[in-house]
Amino acid sequence: MASSSTALSFTGTSVCWDCHHCFTSEAILQPTMGNSKSGVVSREVLDDLKVSTRFSEAEITQWYENFQKQCPSGRITPAQFEEIYGRFFPDSDAKTYAQHVFRSFDTNDDGTLDFKEYIVALHMTSSGKMALKLEWAFSLFDVDKNGYITKNEVFEICQAIFKMIPKEKQEMLPSDENTSEKRADKLWGFFGKGENERVAEGEFVKGVMENEDALRLIQCEPLK
C-alpha cells in the first residue's frame, strides 16, 4: 500500500484535482458583492446533494447563491472552465487538461456544468479519501467513458499533464519521465497490462495506491 507520506501529499495543493478544489472555492464559490438575484436551490437538488456528498445544507445553500451570482445562466461553459483553470498554471498550457477535467465532470454530456455536477465534482476531488479521488482520476483517464482505460488514453492524459509542467521543470525530470510518451509507458507498466489490453477502475485504483511513482505520475504542480 502507499505510504502515509504519499497519502498526505494527496491532500496538499500539489495535485491536479486539488487545483480544481482551489479554484472551486476561490474563483466560483467565494462570496461576491452585488445585487444580482441568487435564487433558491430546489429541495430535490438539495436533498440529493446532501445524500451524495459530505456537505451540509447550509454549505450547499450558500454555494448555490454564490454560484448563481458568478454564473447567472446556472451553467459553466467549457470556455469559462478553461479560463479559470488557466489561472493556476500561468506559465504553462492547461487548456487540454482543463478540457479533460471538464469532460469528466460533465456527467450528462450536455457540454456544460450545472450546479449539481459542480458540487459533486467538488466532493469527489476534495474528499480526504484517496480511493474516492482515484475513482475520479479514473474517470479522467477514461476518455471515451466506456468503463475501461487503454494505453492510448493514458498517453492522452499524460500528454495533457506534461503540457502543464513548465519548460524549465521538464528539463529537470528523470530520463524515463522527460517526455509524455515515457511517462505514459512508465505509468502503464504499473498496471501489468499488455499494449492492447484494458484497465478496469478497480485495477487502476489498486495500481496507483500500491505504487508511489504511479501516484506521482498522475500529478502536477499548480501555482500555489
PDB file of C-alpha atoms in Angstrom:
ATOM      1  CA  MET A   1       0.000   0.000   0.000  1.00  0.00           C
ATOM      2  CA  ALA A   2       1.048   3.627  -0.423  1.00  0.00           C
ATOM      3  CA  SER A   3       2.948   5.142   2.451  1.00  0.00           C
ATOM      4  CA  SER A   4       1.410   7.649   4.824  1.00  0.00           C
ATOM      5  CA  SER A   5       3.522  10.405   3.305  1.00  0.00           C
ATOM      6  CA  THR A   6       2.044   9.631  -0.097  1.00  0.00           C
ATOM      7  CA  ALA A   7      -1.453   9.749   1.308  1.00  0.00           C
ATOM      8  CA  LEU A   8      -0.716  13.129   2.871  1.00  0.00           C
ATOM      9  CA  SER A   9       0.575  14.504  -0.411  1.00  0.00           C
ATOM     10  CA  PHE A  10      -2.777  13.640  -1.889  1.00  0.00           C
ATOM     11  CA  THR A  11      -4.466  16.262   0.257  1.00  0.00           C
ATOM     12  CA  GLY A  12      -1.956  19.034  -0.456  1.00  0.00           C
ATOM     13  CA  THR A  13      -2.109  21.719  -3.112  1.00  0.00           C
ATOM     14  CA  SER A  14       0.250  19.901  -5.463  1.00  0.00           C
ATOM     15  CA  VAL A  15      -2.219  17.512  -7.057  1.00  0.00           C
ATOM     16  CA  CYS A  16      -4.290  18.371 -10.112  1.00  0.00           C
ATOM     17  CA  TRP A  17      -7.646  17.546  -8.582  1.00  0.00           C
ATOM     18  CA  ASP A  18      -6.875  19.732  -5.590  1.00  0.00           C
ATOM     19  CA  CYS A  19      -6.199  22.531  -8.037  1.00  0.00           C
ATOM     20  CA  HIS A  20      -9.822  22.074  -9.058  1.00  0.00           C
ATOM     21  CA  HIS A  21     -10.776  22.311  -5.388  1.00  0.00           C
ATOM     22  CA  CYS A  22      -8.754  25.534  -5.100  1.00  0.00           C
ATOM     23  CA  PHE A  23     -10.456  27.300  -7.975  1.00  0.00           C
ATOM     24  CA  THR A  24     -13.842  25.930  -6.930  1.00  0.00           C
ATOM     25  CA  SER A  25     -13.543  27.672  -3.587  1.00  0.00           C
ATOM     26  CA  GLU A  26     -11.554  30.708  -4.732  1.00  0.00           C
ATOM     27  CA  ALA A  27     -12.951  31.548  -8.166  1.00  0.00           C
ATOM     28  CA  ILE A  28     -16.532  30.304  -8.135  1.00  0.00           C
ATOM     29  CA  LEU A  29     -17.862  29.708  -4.641  1.00  0.00           C
ATOM     30  CA  GLN A  30     -16.415  32.655  -2.722  1.00  0.00           C
ATOM     31  CA  PRO A  31     -18.994  35.227  -1.608  1.00  0.00           C
ATOM     32  CA  THR A  32     -19.403  38.067  -4.113  1.00  0.00           C
ATOM     33  CA  MET A  33     -20.648  41.642  -3.853  1.00  0.00           C
ATOM     34  CA  GLY A  34     -23.605  42.853  -5.865  1.00  0.00           C
ATOM     35  CA  ASN A  35     -27.353  42.760  -6.085  1.00  0.00           C
ATOM     36  CA  SER A  36     -27.814  40.057  -8.706  1.00  0.00           C
ATOM     37  CA  LYS A  37     -30.550  37.558  -7.997  1.00  0.00           C
ATOM     38  CA  SER A  38     -29.268  34.369  -6.447  1.00  0.00           C
ATOM     39  CA  GLY A  39     -32.412  32.246  -6.492  1.00  0.00           C
ATOM     40  CA  VAL A  40     -33.014  29.269  -4.248  1.00  0.00           C
ATOM     41  CA  VAL A  41     -31.706  25.760  -4.742  1.00  0.00           C
ATOM     42  CA  SER A  42     -34.541  23.304  -5.222  1.00  0.00           C
ATOM     43  CA  ARG A  43     -35.365  20.914  -2.383  1.00  0.00           C
ATOM     44  CA  GLU A  44     -34.851  17.975  -4.738  1.00  0.00           C
ATOM     45  CA  VAL A  45     -31.306  19.061  -5.662  1.00  0.00           C
ATOM     46  CA  LEU A  46     -30.519  19.997  -2.066  1.00  0.00           C
ATOM     47  CA  ASP A  47     -31.639  16.657  -0.670  1.00  0.00           C
ATOM     48  CA  ASP A  48     -29.829  14.758  -3.413  1.00  0.00           C
ATOM     49  CA  LEU A  49     -26.558  16.606  -2.795  1.00  0.00           C
ATOM     50  CA  LYS A  50     -26.798  16.103   0.972  1.00  0.00           C
ATOM     51  CA  VAL A  51     -27.013  12.358   0.371  1.00  0.00           C
ATOM     52  CA  SER A  52     -24.349  12.121  -2.345  1.00  0.00           C
ATOM     53  CA  THR A  53     -21.750  14.439  -0.756  1.00  0.00           C
ATOM     54  CA  ARG A  54     -20.383  15.211   2.676  1.00  0.00           C
ATOM     55  CA  PHE A  55     -21.641  18.822   2.582  1.00  0.00           C
ATOM     56  CA  SER A  56     -24.251  20.349   4.885  1.00  0.00           C
ATOM     57  CA  GLU A  57     -27.465  22.032   3.819  1.00  0.00           C
ATOM     58  CA  ALA A  58     -26.074  25.411   4.883  1.00  0.00           C
ATOM     59  CA  GLU A  59     -22.915  24.938   2.790  1.00  0.00           C
ATOM     60  CA  ILE A  60     -24.836  23.839  -0.291  1.00  0.00           C
ATOM     61  CA  THR A  61     -27.308  26.716   0.020  1.00  0.00           C
ATOM     62  CA  GLN A  62     -24.540  29.326   0.367  1.00  0.00           C
ATOM     63  CA  TRP A  63     -22.578  27.854  -2.523  1.00  0.00           C
ATOM     64  CA  TYR A  64     -25.677  27.880  -4.703  1.00  0.00           C
ATOM     65  CA  GLU A  65     -26.200  31.591  -4.062  1.00  0.00           C
ATOM     66  CA  ASN A  66     -22.570  32.347  -4.954  1.00  0.00           C
ATOM     67  CA  PHE A  67     -22.663  30.038  -7.959  1.00  0.00           C
ATOM     68  CA  GLN A  68     -25.716  31.844  -9.328  1.00  0.00           C
ATOM     69  CA  LYS A  69     -24.006  35.221  -8.907  1.00  0.00           C
ATOM     70  CA  GLN A  70     -20.850  34.059 -10.668  1.00  0.00           C
ATOM     71  CA  CYS A  71     -22.751  32.070 -13.325  1.00  0.00           C
ATOM     72  CA  PRO A  72     -26.136  33.770 -13.863  1.00  0.00           C
ATOM     73  CA  SER A  73     -27.072  31.239 -16.533  1.00  0.00           C
ATOM     74  CA  GLY A  74     -26.774  28.488 -13.934  1.00  0.00           C
ATOM     75  CA  ARG A  75     -24.156  26.708 -16.033  1.00  0.00           C
ATOM     76  CA  ILE A  76     -20.403  26.799 -16.581  1.00  0.00           C
ATOM     77  CA  THR A  77     -19.256  26.641 -20.175  1.00  0.00           C
ATOM     78  CA  PRO A  78     -16.045  24.931 -21.332  1.00  0.00           C
ATOM     79  CA  ALA A  79     -14.521  28.342 -22.119  1.00  0.00           C
ATOM     80  CA  GLN A  80     -15.250  29.648 -18.619  1.00  0.00           C
ATOM     81  CA  PHE A  81     -13.831  26.479 -17.077  1.00  0.00           C
ATOM     82  CA  GLU A  82     -10.654  26.667 -19.147  1.00  0.00           C
ATOM     83  CA  GLU A  83     -10.151  30.333 -18.236  1.00  0.00           C
ATOM     84  CA  ILE A  84     -10.496  29.609 -14.528  1.00  0.00           C
ATOM     85  CA  TYR A  85      -8.211  26.592 -14.688  1.00  0.00           C
ATOM     86  CA  GLY A  86      -5.591  28.521 -16.631  1.00  0.00           C
ATOM     87  CA  ARG A  87      -5.181  30.996 -13.757  1.00  0.00           C
ATOM     88  CA  PHE A  88      -3.488  28.268 -11.742  1.00  0.00           C
ATOM     89  CA  PHE A  89      -0.976  27.434 -14.477  1.00  0.00           C
ATOM     90  CA  PRO A  90       0.100  30.842 -15.850  1.00  0.00           C
ATOM     91  CA  ASP A  91       3.448  29.566 -17.140  1.00  0.00           C
ATOM     92  CA  SER A  92       2.206  26.503 -18.989  1.00  0.00           C
ATOM     93  CA  ASP A  93      -0.578  25.180 -21.211  1.00  0.00           C
ATOM     94  CA  ALA A  94      -3.508  23.919 -19.118  1.00  0.00           C
ATOM     95  CA  LYS A  95      -6.179  24.090 -21.832  1.00  0.00           C
ATOM     96  CA  THR A  96      -6.091  20.424 -22.888  1.00  0.00           C
ATOM     97  CA  TYR A  97      -6.066  19.157 -19.304  1.00  0.00           C
ATOM     98  CA  ALA A  98      -8.922  21.507 -18.396  1.00  0.00           C
ATOM     99  CA  GLN A  99     -10.932  20.095 -21.293  1.00  0.00           C
ATOM    100  CA  HIS A 100     -10.448  16.579 -19.957  1.00  0.00           C
ATOM    101  CA  VAL A 101     -11.375  17.632 -16.416  1.00  0.00           C
ATOM    102  CA  PHE A 102     -14.489  19.343 -17.750  1.00  0.00           C
ATOM    103  CA  ARG A 103     -15.440  16.199 -19.671  1.00  0.00           C
ATOM    104  CA  SER A 104     -15.067  14.067 -16.530  1.00  0.00           C
ATOM    105  CA  PHE A 105     -17.315  16.441 -14.555  1.00  0.00           C
ATOM    106  CA  ASP A 106     -19.962  16.748 -17.276  1.00  0.00           C
ATOM    107  CA  THR A 107     -21.756  13.562 -16.321  1.00  0.00           C
ATOM    108  CA  ASN A 108     -24.800  14.121 -18.524  1.00  0.00           C
ATOM    109  CA  ASP A 109     -22.660  15.063 -21.555  1.00  0.00           C
ATOM    110  CA  ASP A 110     -24.594  18.234 -22.345  1.00  0.00           C
ATOM    111  CA  GLY A 111     -21.474  20.369 -22.773  1.00  0.00           C
ATOM    112  CA  THR A 112     -21.980  22.453 -19.617  1.00  0.00           C
ATOM    113  CA  LEU A 113     -21.637  22.049 -15.863  1.00  0.00           C
ATOM    114  CA  ASP A 114     -24.683  22.775 -13.751  1.00  0.00           C
ATOM    115  CA  PHE A 115     -24.602  23.382 -10.011  1.00  0.00           C
ATOM    116  CA  LYS A 116     -25.245  19.756  -9.102  1.00  0.00           C
ATOM    117  CA  GLU A 117     -22.443  18.453 -11.323  1.00  0.00           C
ATOM    118  CA  TYR A 118     -20.083  21.076  -9.945  1.00  0.00           C
ATOM    119  CA  ILE A 119     -20.750  20.269  -6.287  1.00  0.00           C
ATOM    120  CA  VAL A 120     -20.461  16.514  -6.885  1.00  0.00           C
ATOM    121  CA  ALA A 121     -17.136  17.208  -8.607  1.00  0.00           C
ATOM    122  CA  LEU A 122     -16.020  19.284  -5.615  1.00  0.00           C
ATOM    123  CA  HIS A 123     -16.927  16.419  -3.304  1.00  0.00           C
ATOM    124  CA  MET A 124     -15.027  13.873  -5.392  1.00  0.00           C
ATOM    125  CA  THR A 125     -11.878  15.974  -5.641  1.00  0.00           C
ATOM    126  CA  SER A 126     -11.779  17.461  -2.130  1.00  0.00           C
ATOM    127  CA  SER A 127     -12.629  14.361  -0.107  1.00  0.00           C
ATOM    128  CA  GLY A 128      -9.862  13.178   2.181  1.00  0.00           C
ATOM    129  CA  LYS A 129     -10.317   9.624   0.933  1.00  0.00           C
ATOM    130  CA  MET A 130      -7.665   8.592  -1.562  1.00  0.00           C
ATOM    131  CA  ALA A 131      -9.843   5.887  -3.099  1.00  0.00           C
ATOM    132  CA  LEU A 132     -12.588   8.424  -3.872  1.00  0.00           C
ATOM    133  CA  LYS A 133     -10.122  10.774  -5.549  1.00  0.00           C
ATOM    134  CA  LEU A 134      -8.721   7.906  -7.566  1.00  0.00           C
ATOM    135  CA  GLU A 135     -12.208   6.941  -8.700  1.00  0.00           C
ATOM    136  CA  TRP A 136     -12.473  10.448 -10.131  1.00  0.00           C
ATOM    137  CA  ALA A 137      -8.960  10.160 -11.604  1.00  0.00           C
ATOM    138  CA  PHE A 138     -10.112   7.001 -13.373  1.00  0.00           C
ATOM    139  CA  SER A 139     -12.981   8.931 -14.960  1.00  0.00           C
ATOM    140  CA  LEU A 140     -10.429  11.492 -16.117  1.00  0.00           C
ATOM    141  CA  PHE A 141      -8.328   8.835 -17.854  1.00  0.00           C
ATOM    142  CA  ASP A 142     -11.421   7.056 -19.235  1.00  0.00           C
ATOM    143  CA  VAL A 143     -11.622   9.444 -22.174  1.00  0.00           C
ATOM    144  CA  ASP A 144     -14.353   7.602 -24.088  1.00  0.00           C
ATOM    145  CA  LYS A 145     -16.335   6.848 -20.905  1.00  0.00           C
ATOM    146  CA  ASN A 146     -16.653   3.122 -21.645  1.00  0.00           C
ATOM    147  CA  GLY A 147     -15.595   1.969 -18.166  1.00  0.00           C
ATOM    148  CA  TYR A 148     -12.043   0.972 -19.134  1.00  0.00           C
ATOM    149  CA  ILE A 149      -8.708   2.682 -19.742  1.00  0.00           C
ATOM    150  CA  THR A 150      -6.431   1.886 -22.670  1.00  0.00           C
ATOM    151  CA  LYS A 151      -2.785   2.784 -23.117  1.00  0.00           C
ATOM    152  CA  ASN A 152      -3.769   5.345 -25.747  1.00  0.00           C
ATOM    153  CA  GLU A 153      -5.989   7.065 -23.187  1.00  0.00           C
ATOM    154  CA  VAL A 154      -3.175   7.016 -20.626  1.00  0.00           C
ATOM    155  CA  PHE A 155      -0.931   8.671 -23.196  1.00  0.00           C
ATOM    156  CA  GLU A 156      -3.575  11.290 -23.992  1.00  0.00           C
ATOM    157  CA  ILE A 157      -3.897  12.347 -20.337  1.00  0.00           C
ATOM    158  CA  CYS A 158      -0.147  12.122 -19.674  1.00  0.00           C
ATOM    159  CA  GLN A 159       0.361  14.404 -22.655  1.00  0.00           C
ATOM    160  CA  ALA A 160      -2.134  16.912 -21.227  1.00  0.00           C
ATOM    161  CA  ILE A 161      -0.442  16.795 -17.806  1.00  0.00           C
ATOM    162  CA  PHE A 162       3.003  17.187 -19.360  1.00  0.00           C
ATOM    163  CA  LYS A 163       1.910  20.416 -21.065  1.00  0.00           C
ATOM    164  CA  MET A 164       1.253  21.892 -17.617  1.00  0.00           C
ATOM    165  CA  ILE A 165       4.807  21.283 -16.428  1.00  0.00           C
ATOM    166  CA  PRO A 166       6.862  24.455 -17.049  1.00  0.00           C
ATOM    167  CA  LYS A 167       9.677  24.020 -19.589  1.00  0.00           C
ATOM    168  CA  GLU A 168      12.395  24.606 -17.023  1.00  0.00           C
ATOM    169  CA  LYS A 169      10.985  21.841 -14.835  1.00  0.00           C
ATOM    170  CA  GLN A 170      10.616  19.461 -17.764  1.00  0.00           C
ATOM    171  CA  GLU A 171      14.376  19.689 -18.234  1.00  0.00           C
ATOM    172  CA  MET A 172      14.899  18.523 -14.638  1.00  0.00           C
ATOM    173  CA  LEU A 173      12.765  15.380 -14.928  1.00  0.00           C
ATOM    174  CA  PRO A 174      14.308  11.868 -14.764  1.00  0.00           C
ATOM    175  CA  SER A 175      15.342  10.443 -18.126  1.00  0.00           C
ATOM    176  CA  ASP A 176      12.463   7.944 -18.075  1.00  0.00           C
ATOM    177  CA  GLU A 177       9.887  10.699 -17.432  1.00  0.00           C
ATOM    178  CA  ASN A 178      11.075  13.635 -19.538  1.00  0.00           C
ATOM    179  CA  THR A 179       8.517  13.159 -22.319  1.00  0.00           C
ATOM    180  CA  SER A 180       4.804  12.437 -22.233  1.00  0.00           C
ATOM    181  CA  GLU A 181       5.424   9.167 -24.074  1.00  0.00           C
ATOM    182  CA  LYS A 182       7.909   7.961 -21.455  1.00  0.00           C
ATOM    183  CA  ARG A 183       5.584   8.952 -18.627  1.00  0.00           C
ATOM    184  CA  ALA A 184       2.704   7.072 -20.235  1.00  0.00           C
ATOM    185  CA  ASP A 185       4.880   3.977 -20.731  1.00  0.00           C
ATOM    186  CA  LYS A 186       6.018   4.079 -17.105  1.00  0.00           C
ATOM    187  CA  LEU A 187       2.501   4.583 -15.723  1.00  0.00           C
ATOM    188  CA  TRP A 188       1.046   1.851 -17.918  1.00  0.00           C
ATOM    189  CA  GLY A 189       3.694  -0.554 -16.659  1.00  0.00           C
ATOM    190  CA  PHE A 190       2.337  -0.355 -13.111  1.00  0.00           C
ATOM    191  CA  PHE A 191      -0.912  -1.984 -14.238  1.00  0.00           C
ATOM    192  CA  GLY A 192       0.769  -5.120 -15.627  1.00  0.00           C
ATOM    193  CA  LYS A 193      -1.169  -4.959 -18.885  1.00  0.00           C
ATOM    194  CA  GLY A 194      -0.179  -5.582 -22.496  1.00  0.00           C
ATOM    195  CA  GLU A 195      -0.151  -2.850 -25.121  1.00  0.00           C
ATOM    196  CA  ASN A 196      -3.672  -3.645 -26.332  1.00  0.00           C
ATOM    197  CA  GLU A 197      -5.268  -4.655 -23.029  1.00  0.00           C
ATOM    198  CA  ARG A 198      -7.577  -2.567 -20.862  1.00  0.00           C
ATOM    199  CA  VAL A 199      -7.571  -1.473 -17.216  1.00  0.00           C
ATOM    200  CA  ALA A 200     -10.796  -1.513 -15.183  1.00  0.00           C
ATOM    201  CA  GLU A 201     -11.490   1.002 -12.418  1.00  0.00           C
ATOM    202  CA  GLY A 202     -10.571  -1.330  -9.573  1.00  0.00           C
ATOM    203  CA  GLU A 203      -7.297  -2.233 -11.262  1.00  0.00           C
ATOM    204  CA  PHE A 204      -6.497   1.442 -11.780  1.00  0.00           C
ATOM    205  CA  VAL A 205      -7.195   2.375  -8.150  1.00  0.00           C
ATOM    206  CA  LYS A 206      -5.197  -0.596  -6.846  1.00  0.00           C
ATOM    207  CA  GLY A 207      -2.273   0.034  -9.202  1.00  0.00           C
ATOM    208  CA  VAL A 208      -1.946   3.678  -8.215  1.00  0.00           C
ATOM    209  CA  MET A 209      -2.484   3.155  -4.486  1.00  0.00           C
ATOM    210  CA  GLU A 210       0.214   0.486  -4.370  1.00  0.00           C
ATOM    211  CA  ASN A 211       2.836   2.492  -6.262  1.00  0.00           C
ATOM    212  CA  GLU A 212       4.080   5.896  -5.169  1.00  0.00           C
ATOM    213  CA  ASP A 213       5.566   6.539  -8.608  1.00  0.00           C
ATOM    214  CA  ALA A 214       2.211   5.870 -10.250  1.00  0.00           C
ATOM    215  CA  LEU A 215       0.564   8.333  -7.891  1.00  0.00           C
ATOM    216  CA  ARG A 216       3.213  10.923  -8.682  1.00  0.00           C
ATOM    217  CA  LEU A 217       2.827  10.468 -12.436  1.00  0.00           C
ATOM    218  CA  ILE A 218      -0.844  11.456 -12.359  1.00  0.00           C
ATOM    219  CA  GLN A 219       0.004  14.670 -10.508  1.00  0.00           C
ATOM    220  CA  CYS A 220       1.277  18.062 -11.496  1.00  0.00           C
ATOM    221  CA  GLU A 221       2.173  21.196  -9.570  1.00  0.00           C
ATOM    222  CA  PRO A 222      -0.199  24.148  -9.890  1.00  0.00           C
ATOM    223  CA  LEU A 223       0.572  27.698  -8.838  1.00  0.00           C
ATOM    224  CA  LYS A 224       0.416  27.965  -5.037  1.00  0.00           C
TER     225      LYS A 224
END
